[in-house]
Amino acid sequence: MNQMTALSWVGSLWLAMSIIIGPFFNYIVARTGYTWLLGSAVFCCSFALMMASLATEVWQLYLTQGLLAGFGAGLVWFPCISAAQQWFSKRRGMSVGLAISGSGCGGLVFSNIVQAVINTIDHRWALRVMGFMSLVMLSFTAWVVRPLNLPSKDKAPLVNLRPFKNKQFCILFAIQFITNFAFNIPSSFLPSYATYLGMSDWVSTNMGAIMSGIMVVGKIGSGCTSDYVGRANMTFFVIMMTGLLCLALWYNATTEASVWAFAALFGLFGGGYMAMIPALLAQVVGLEEIESSNGLLFFAWLVGGIFGSPIASKLIDENGPNGPQYGHAIIFGGVLIVFAGLMALAVRIMRGGFNPLKKV
């Protein structure tokens, strides 16, 4: 295994560990509450980054940045999303959009800080700076984030599968499972696609960060809009638009302007998808099952998150006899997301019938 392939598994381990606690989230919360959960996240994330700065072997990064930091990320992710869902009703879309937009803001801020520290000092101090920043910001999170109501210990089994009795939840789970095979394809391969078309290094280097920034707008904007037009309506719209953009715009994008147009629109509607599924979830399952449902819903990301990009890479086949075939990966991702959009339409019809003007 070459060094680049070995390092790529750090990210895969982080993703797996960040959502592995999902099925057990309700059980853990019922017995520890949010304070202990978030306090553990402060330690895991900060300590992991500090220890990663001392690593001299790849396997040490697996343990620190992969396993421990990923586990800490899961401990903070689930409480923050669940709290936003619980405390708001009329403005739930806005609250969830704001909560989830933090990941996009963090990506923009952290990446620039890390690059600046690497350029001026070295990568080890970049990890330490990230560790100190995590310590401060996550400590604030542990102080302020609280649930509306803790689940009862008596009604919290180790793994609560009751949400699967709800047909609409099953469809949302399937949407998450299917979409995550495709959702990361643009962010992973659009920069290399720009290079393939002969665009400048600046475009490929900054495109990911700019997409993250636009996703912040998409998350908050879609969440706020959904409070007025209906969350089921908005969920269907943003997912379907995301898939159609891949098939109609990215597949035919051969100029710098068209690539930038796709990047901007994908950030807008893709960010909306990330906010709308959890915003709609509370309506589908009710607040009594929100912790269990959140854990199961985001656990559905696991398989697609690990294998989606490698499948797309295989479809592109960069070293193939005919050169990179980006169109194969674009069609793969676009079709999957459009299919997920049709499933979102099914949820919308189940909740509100066939009247397209009804707020659902």
Tab-separated table of C-alpha atoms in Angstrom:
chain	number	residue	atom	x	y	z
A	1	MET	CA	0.000	0.000	0.000
A	2	ASN	CA	1.520	3.362	-1.024
A	3	GLN	CA	1.694	6.310	1.362
A	4	MET	CA	-1.177	8.235	-0.222
A	5	THR	CA	-3.526	5.251	-0.097
A	6	ALA	CA	-2.509	4.542	3.500
A	7	LEU	CA	-3.221	8.147	4.515
A	8	SER	CA	-6.616	8.113	2.782
A	9	TRP	CA	-7.787	5.540	5.320
A	10	VAL	CA	-7.407	8.139	8.078
A	11	GLY	CA	-10.396	10.006	6.652
A	12	SER	CA	-12.382	6.794	6.199
A	13	LEU	CA	-11.760	5.805	9.824
A	14	TRP	CA	-12.773	9.282	10.980
A	15	LEU	CA	-16.051	9.071	9.057
A	16	ALA	CA	-16.839	5.580	10.324
A	17	MET	CA	-16.171	6.485	13.953
A	18	SER	CA	-18.099	9.762	13.742
A	19	ILE	CA	-21.350	7.953	12.976
A	20	ILE	CA	-20.743	4.544	14.556
A	21	ILE	CA	-22.383	5.628	17.825
A	22	GLY	CA	-25.578	6.594	15.992
A	23	PRO	CA	-27.635	3.476	16.814
A	24	PHE	CA	-26.588	3.737	20.485
A	25	PHE	CA	-27.047	7.507	20.837
A	26	ASN	CA	-30.458	7.349	22.545
A	27	TYR	CA	-29.198	4.757	25.039
A	28	ILE	CA	-26.093	6.804	25.886
A	29	VAL	CA	-28.019	10.083	26.273
A	30	ALA	CA	-30.597	8.480	28.566
A	31	ARG	CA	-27.835	7.403	30.948
A	32	THR	CA	-25.318	10.237	30.748
A	33	GLY	CA	-27.125	13.331	29.492
A	34	TYR	CA	-25.646	15.863	27.080
A	35	THR	CA	-23.104	17.391	29.483
A	36	TRP	CA	-21.018	14.246	29.960
A	37	LEU	CA	-21.358	13.372	26.291
A	38	LEU	CA	-20.121	16.767	25.121
A	39	GLY	CA	-17.447	16.875	27.806
A	40	SER	CA	-16.089	13.598	26.467
A	41	ALA	CA	-16.120	15.114	22.984
A	42	VAL	CA	-13.985	18.030	24.197
A	43	PHE	CA	-11.359	15.615	25.502
A	44	CYS	CA	-11.415	13.210	22.537
A	45	CYS	CA	-11.175	15.842	19.798
A	46	SER	CA	-8.554	18.022	21.492
A	47	PHE	CA	-6.395	15.155	22.746
A	48	ALA	CA	-6.558	13.367	19.387
A	49	LEU	CA	-5.230	16.387	17.491
A	50	MET	CA	-2.505	17.021	20.046
A	51	MET	CA	-1.363	13.402	19.858
A	52	ALA	CA	-1.562	13.429	16.041
A	53	SER	CA	0.961	16.270	16.062
A	54	LEU	CA	3.455	13.863	17.650
A	55	ALA	CA	2.836	11.007	15.209
A	56	THR	CA	5.757	9.552	13.286
A	57	GLU	CA	3.984	6.543	11.732
A	58	VAL	CA	0.766	6.251	9.722
A	59	TRP	CA	-0.744	3.761	12.188
A	60	GLN	CA	-0.492	6.447	14.879
A	61	LEU	CA	-2.648	8.731	12.727
A	62	TYR	CA	-5.170	5.905	12.411
A	63	LEU	CA	-5.503	5.853	16.206
A	64	THR	CA	-5.519	9.638	16.724
A	65	GLN	CA	-6.968	11.527	13.758
A	66	GLY	CA	-8.945	8.503	12.616
A	67	LEU	CA	-10.423	6.599	15.559
A	68	LEU	CA	-10.262	9.022	18.495
A	69	ALA	CA	-11.009	12.273	16.640
A	70	GLY	CA	-13.823	10.580	14.693
A	71	PHE	CA	-15.368	9.229	17.880
A	72	GLY	CA	-15.198	12.693	19.444
A	73	ALA	CA	-16.837	14.241	16.371
A	74	GLY	CA	-19.749	11.828	16.721
A	75	LEU	CA	-20.148	12.718	20.401
A	76	VAL	CA	-20.605	16.390	19.520
A	77	TRP	CA	-22.504	16.022	16.205
A	78	PHE	CA	-25.546	14.113	17.430
A	79	PRO	CA	-26.356	16.283	20.491
A	80	CYS	CA	-26.016	19.536	18.536
A	81	ILE	CA	-28.385	18.395	15.772
A	82	SER	CA	-30.907	16.844	18.188
A	83	ALA	CA	-31.014	19.951	20.380
A	84	ALA	CA	-31.738	22.201	17.395
A	85	GLN	CA	-34.605	19.911	16.371
A	86	GLN	CA	-36.136	19.837	19.847
A	87	TRP	CA	-36.101	23.460	20.955
A	88	PHE	CA	-37.822	24.894	17.887
A	89	SER	CA	-41.095	24.079	16.172
A	90	LYS	CA	-42.229	26.955	13.952
A	91	ARG	CA	-38.637	27.845	13.047
A	92	ARG	CA	-37.191	24.326	13.140
A	93	GLY	CA	-35.891	24.540	9.571
A	94	MET	CA	-33.926	27.679	10.373
A	95	SER	CA	-32.519	26.252	13.620
A	96	VAL	CA	-31.346	23.004	12.004
A	97	GLY	CA	-29.916	24.897	9.024
A	98	LEU	CA	-27.920	27.150	11.346
A	99	ALA	CA	-26.682	24.191	13.400
A	100	ILE	CA	-25.547	22.211	10.362
A	101	SER	CA	-24.032	25.269	8.680
A	102	GLY	CA	-21.345	25.205	11.366
A	103	SER	CA	-19.617	22.364	9.522
A	104	GLY	CA	-19.302	24.487	6.383
A	105	CYS	CA	-18.094	27.540	8.300
A	106	GLY	CA	-15.590	25.386	10.154
A	107	GLY	CA	-14.292	23.947	6.901
A	108	LEU	CA	-13.670	27.406	5.508
A	109	VAL	CA	-12.038	28.832	8.636
A	110	PHE	CA	-10.000	25.802	9.686
A	111	SER	CA	-8.588	25.106	6.235
A	112	ASN	CA	-7.233	28.635	5.891
A	113	ILE	CA	-5.805	28.704	9.417
A	114	VAL	CA	-4.163	25.306	8.962
A	115	GLN	CA	-2.632	26.317	5.633
A	116	ALA	CA	-1.305	29.551	7.122
A	117	VAL	CA	0.321	27.726	10.060
A	118	ILE	CA	1.819	25.090	7.754
A	119	ASN	CA	3.297	27.804	5.546
A	120	THR	CA	4.761	29.759	8.474
A	121	ILE	CA	5.733	26.975	10.927
A	122	ASP	CA	4.957	23.312	10.101
A	123	HIS	CA	2.191	20.724	9.977
A	124	ARG	CA	2.725	19.610	13.585
A	125	TRP	CA	1.947	23.047	14.945
A	126	ALA	CA	-1.044	23.247	12.606
A	127	LEU	CA	-2.485	20.174	14.367
A	128	ARG	CA	-1.742	21.700	17.787
A	129	VAL	CA	-3.476	24.956	16.844
A	130	MET	CA	-6.505	22.972	15.713
A	131	GLY	CA	-6.411	21.095	19.014
A	132	PHE	CA	-6.422	24.332	21.046
A	133	MET	CA	-9.241	25.762	18.908
A	134	SER	CA	-11.275	22.579	19.394
A	135	LEU	CA	-10.708	22.764	23.141
A	136	VAL	CA	-12.062	26.316	23.364
A	137	MET	CA	-15.024	26.012	20.984
A	138	LEU	CA	-16.172	22.574	22.101
A	139	SER	CA	-15.950	23.636	25.746
A	140	PHE	CA	-18.407	26.413	24.932
A	141	THR	CA	-20.626	23.862	23.201
A	142	ALA	CA	-20.568	21.564	26.255
A	143	TRP	CA	-21.592	24.531	28.390
A	144	VAL	CA	-24.598	25.728	26.361
A	145	VAL	CA	-26.111	22.759	24.462
A	146	ARG	CA	-28.962	21.104	26.361
A	147	PRO	CA	-31.843	18.821	25.299
A	148	LEU	CA	-35.455	19.867	25.708
A	149	ASN	CA	-36.258	16.537	27.375
A	150	LEU	CA	-33.970	13.612	28.113
A	151	PRO	CA	-35.233	10.176	27.034
A	152	SER	CA	-36.381	7.889	29.842
A	153	LYS	CA	-33.862	5.264	30.955
A	154	ASP	CA	-36.645	2.680	31.142
A	155	LYS	CA	-37.649	3.287	27.522
A	156	ALA	CA	-34.137	3.449	26.060
A	157	PRO	CA	-32.910	0.032	24.872
A	158	LEU	CA	-29.333	-0.389	23.682
A	159	VAL	CA	-30.507	-0.059	20.061
A	160	ASN	CA	-33.978	1.391	19.498
A	161	LEU	CA	-35.436	0.154	16.216
A	162	ARG	CA	-38.944	1.507	16.802
A	163	PRO	CA	-38.500	4.288	14.200
A	164	PHE	CA	-38.391	1.617	11.472
A	165	LYS	CA	-42.073	0.927	12.146
A	166	ASN	CA	-42.695	4.347	10.576
A	167	LYS	CA	-42.837	4.010	6.775
A	168	GLN	CA	-41.836	7.611	6.189
A	169	PHE	CA	-38.768	7.202	8.385
A	170	CYS	CA	-37.792	4.107	6.399
A	171	ILE	CA	-37.880	6.188	3.225
A	172	LEU	CA	-35.767	8.945	4.808
A	173	PHE	CA	-33.279	6.291	5.942
A	174	ALA	CA	-33.113	4.941	2.377
A	175	ILE	CA	-32.588	8.478	1.024
A	176	GLN	CA	-29.628	8.974	3.349
A	177	PHE	CA	-28.180	5.575	2.459
A	178	ILE	CA	-28.467	6.052	-1.318
A	179	THR	CA	-27.540	9.729	-1.534
A	180	ASN	CA	-24.285	9.421	0.361
A	181	PHE	CA	-22.867	7.164	-2.359
A	182	ALA	CA	-23.177	10.158	-4.679
A	183	PHE	CA	-23.184	13.331	-2.603
A	184	ASN	CA	-19.415	13.529	-2.067
A	185	ILE	CA	-18.545	12.971	-5.722
A	186	PRO	CA	-18.616	16.679	-6.736
A	187	SER	CA	-16.581	17.841	-3.745
A	188	SER	CA	-14.075	15.014	-4.271
A	189	PHE	CA	-13.697	15.161	-8.052
A	190	LEU	CA	-14.787	18.592	-9.311
A	191	PRO	CA	-11.336	20.134	-8.588
A	192	SER	CA	-9.578	17.375	-10.573
A	193	TYR	CA	-12.214	17.752	-13.304
A	194	ALA	CA	-11.304	21.447	-13.547
A	195	THR	CA	-7.634	20.482	-13.899
A	196	TYR	CA	-8.570	17.907	-16.563
A	197	LEU	CA	-10.250	20.697	-18.550
A	198	GLY	CA	-7.056	22.749	-18.365
A	199	MET	CA	-8.169	25.368	-15.853
A	200	SER	CA	-5.687	27.177	-13.629
A	201	ASP	CA	-4.351	25.707	-10.404
A	202	TRP	CA	-6.120	28.478	-8.475
A	203	VAL	CA	-9.500	27.165	-9.633
A	204	SER	CA	-8.882	23.571	-8.573
A	205	THR	CA	-7.267	24.630	-5.281
A	206	ASN	CA	-10.032	26.997	-4.142
A	207	MET	CA	-13.131	25.374	-5.613
A	208	GLY	CA	-13.714	23.061	-2.632
A	209	ALA	CA	-13.508	25.905	-0.121
A	210	ILE	CA	-15.858	28.094	-2.166
A	211	MET	CA	-18.365	25.241	-2.469
A	212	SER	CA	-18.251	24.847	1.323
A	213	GLY	CA	-18.956	28.542	1.720
A	214	ILE	CA	-21.943	28.436	-0.623
A	215	MET	CA	-23.236	25.349	1.209
A	216	VAL	CA	-23.519	27.490	4.336
A	217	VAL	CA	-25.894	29.766	2.433
A	218	GLY	CA	-27.786	26.755	1.102
A	219	LYS	CA	-28.225	25.180	4.537
A	220	ILE	CA	-29.483	28.333	6.213
A	221	GLY	CA	-31.493	29.571	3.226
A	222	SER	CA	-33.257	26.259	2.625
A	223	GLY	CA	-33.993	25.871	6.319
A	224	CYS	CA	-35.517	29.341	6.607
A	225	THR	CA	-37.517	28.932	3.384
A	226	SER	CA	-38.859	25.550	4.504
A	227	ASP	CA	-40.467	27.145	7.544
A	228	TYR	CA	-42.755	29.016	5.125
A	229	VAL	CA	-43.263	26.606	2.207
A	230	GLY	CA	-43.141	23.300	4.100
A	231	ARG	CA	-40.203	21.078	4.985
A	232	ALA	CA	-41.349	18.072	2.965
A	233	ASN	CA	-41.818	20.312	-0.081
A	234	MET	CA	-38.366	21.817	0.351
A	235	THR	CA	-36.719	18.435	0.921
A	236	PHE	CA	-38.041	17.101	-2.388
A	237	PHE	CA	-37.072	20.284	-4.242
A	238	VAL	CA	-33.450	20.534	-3.062
A	239	ILE	CA	-32.683	16.826	-3.539
A	240	MET	CA	-34.203	16.690	-7.018
A	241	MET	CA	-32.426	19.891	-8.070
A	242	THR	CA	-29.104	18.534	-6.809
A	243	GLY	CA	-29.457	15.407	-8.947
A	244	LEU	CA	-30.665	17.242	-12.035
A	245	LEU	CA	-27.782	19.707	-11.791
A	246	CYS	CA	-25.312	16.822	-11.949
A	247	LEU	CA	-26.962	15.339	-15.033
A	248	ALA	CA	-27.850	18.537	-16.887
A	249	LEU	CA	-25.104	20.997	-15.947
A	250	TRP	CA	-22.009	19.171	-14.724
A	251	TYR	CA	-22.182	16.456	-17.384
A	252	ASN	CA	-22.151	19.153	-20.093
A	253	ALA	CA	-19.751	21.568	-18.353
A	254	THR	CA	-16.702	22.138	-20.558
A	255	THR	CA	-15.886	25.790	-19.790
A	256	GLU	CA	-14.693	27.505	-16.649
A	257	ALA	CA	-17.921	29.494	-16.389
A	258	SER	CA	-20.109	26.381	-16.545
A	259	VAL	CA	-17.959	24.556	-13.972
A	260	TRP	CA	-18.211	27.498	-11.590
A	261	ALA	CA	-21.971	27.688	-12.197
A	262	PHE	CA	-22.342	24.029	-11.242
A	263	ALA	CA	-20.132	24.443	-8.166
A	264	ALA	CA	-22.230	27.376	-6.945
A	265	LEU	CA	-25.606	25.739	-7.602
A	266	PHE	CA	-24.505	22.389	-6.172
A	267	GLY	CA	-23.347	24.162	-3.022
A	268	LEU	CA	-26.694	25.932	-2.765
A	269	PHE	CA	-28.994	22.932	-3.262
A	270	GLY	CA	-26.620	20.307	-1.832
A	271	GLY	CA	-26.357	22.354	1.334
A	272	GLY	CA	-30.141	22.449	1.383
A	273	TYR	CA	-30.291	18.655	1.250
A	274	MET	CA	-28.009	18.372	4.290
A	275	ALA	CA	-30.249	20.675	6.323
A	276	MET	CA	-33.669	19.498	5.193
A	277	ILE	CA	-33.516	15.787	6.013
A	278	PRO	CA	-32.949	16.335	9.764
A	279	ALA	CA	-35.376	19.281	9.761
A	280	LEU	CA	-38.107	17.054	8.295
A	281	LEU	CA	-37.218	14.148	10.582
A	282	ALA	CA	-38.770	15.698	13.689
A	283	GLN	CA	-42.111	16.025	11.869
A	284	VAL	CA	-41.965	12.425	10.722
A	285	VAL	CA	-41.104	10.682	13.999
A	286	GLY	CA	-42.002	13.189	16.737
A	287	LEU	CA	-39.771	14.485	19.521
A	288	GLU	CA	-40.136	11.314	21.608
A	289	GLU	CA	-38.061	9.334	19.115
A	290	ILE	CA	-35.765	12.108	17.930
A	291	GLU	CA	-32.486	10.862	19.484
A	292	SER	CA	-32.991	7.294	18.269
A	293	SER	CA	-34.064	8.449	14.814
A	294	ASN	CA	-31.130	10.854	14.429
A	295	GLY	CA	-28.666	8.149	15.350
A	296	LEU	CA	-30.124	5.667	12.878
A	297	LEU	CA	-30.589	8.250	10.119
A	298	PHE	CA	-26.980	9.421	10.091
A	299	PHE	CA	-25.683	5.873	10.574
A	300	ALA	CA	-27.095	5.305	7.075
A	301	TRP	CA	-24.209	7.449	5.784
A	302	LEU	CA	-21.639	4.836	6.757
A	303	VAL	CA	-21.459	2.571	3.696
A	304	GLY	CA	-21.817	5.319	1.093
A	305	GLY	CA	-19.360	7.569	2.902
A	306	ILE	CA	-16.681	4.888	2.854
A	307	PHE	CA	-17.245	3.392	-0.593
A	308	GLY	CA	-18.939	6.157	-2.635
A	309	SER	CA	-15.773	8.013	-3.668
A	310	PRO	CA	-13.754	4.835	-4.426
A	311	ILE	CA	-16.589	3.624	-6.691
A	312	ALA	CA	-16.617	6.980	-8.490
A	313	SER	CA	-12.833	6.859	-8.822
A	314	LYS	CA	-13.071	3.419	-10.395
A	315	LEU	CA	-15.712	4.673	-12.838
A	316	ILE	CA	-13.533	7.632	-13.835
A	317	ASP	CA	-10.540	5.309	-14.387
A	318	GLU	CA	-7.988	8.099	-14.639
A	319	ASN	CA	-5.293	5.825	-16.081
A	320	GLY	CA	-7.596	4.072	-18.547
A	321	PRO	CA	-6.747	3.769	-22.254
A	322	ASN	CA	-9.199	6.527	-23.199
A	323	GLY	CA	-8.263	8.889	-20.389
A	324	PRO	CA	-10.443	9.916	-17.428
A	325	GLN	CA	-14.148	9.216	-17.941
A	326	TYR	CA	-15.721	11.734	-15.580
A	327	GLY	CA	-19.067	11.355	-17.314
A	328	HIS	CA	-19.476	7.845	-15.909
A	329	ALA	CA	-19.141	9.056	-12.326
A	330	ILE	CA	-21.383	12.077	-13.002
A	331	ILE	CA	-24.185	9.882	-14.363
A	332	PHE	CA	-23.757	7.432	-11.462
A	333	GLY	CA	-24.082	10.207	-8.885
A	334	GLY	CA	-26.812	12.137	-10.662
A	335	VAL	CA	-29.072	9.123	-11.175
A	336	LEU	CA	-28.751	8.081	-7.532
A	337	ILE	CA	-29.636	11.565	-6.275
A	338	VAL	CA	-32.583	11.912	-8.673
A	339	PHE	CA	-33.874	8.545	-7.431
A	340	ALA	CA	-33.520	9.823	-3.862
A	341	GLY	CA	-35.490	12.907	-4.924
A	342	LEU	CA	-38.335	10.693	-6.119
A	343	MET	CA	-38.297	8.968	-2.739
A	344	ALA	CA	-38.526	12.386	-1.066
A	345	LEU	CA	-41.525	13.100	-3.300
A	346	ALA	CA	-43.116	9.909	-1.983
A	347	VAL	CA	-42.728	11.183	1.592
A	348	ARG	CA	-44.237	14.512	0.571
A	349	ILE	CA	-47.259	12.791	-1.006
A	350	MET	CA	-47.707	10.521	2.013
A	351	ARG	CA	-47.817	13.571	4.273
A	352	GLY	CA	-49.795	16.001	2.151
A	353	GLY	CA	-51.400	14.298	-0.816
A	354	PHE	CA	-51.088	15.402	-4.430
A	355	ASN	CA	-51.866	19.113	-3.998
A	356	PRO	CA	-48.561	20.803	-5.004
A	357	LEU	CA	-49.529	24.080	-3.286
A	358	LYS	CA	-50.122	22.576	0.114
A	359	LYS	CA	-47.585	23.445	2.829
A	360	VAL	CA	-46.243	20.128	4.107
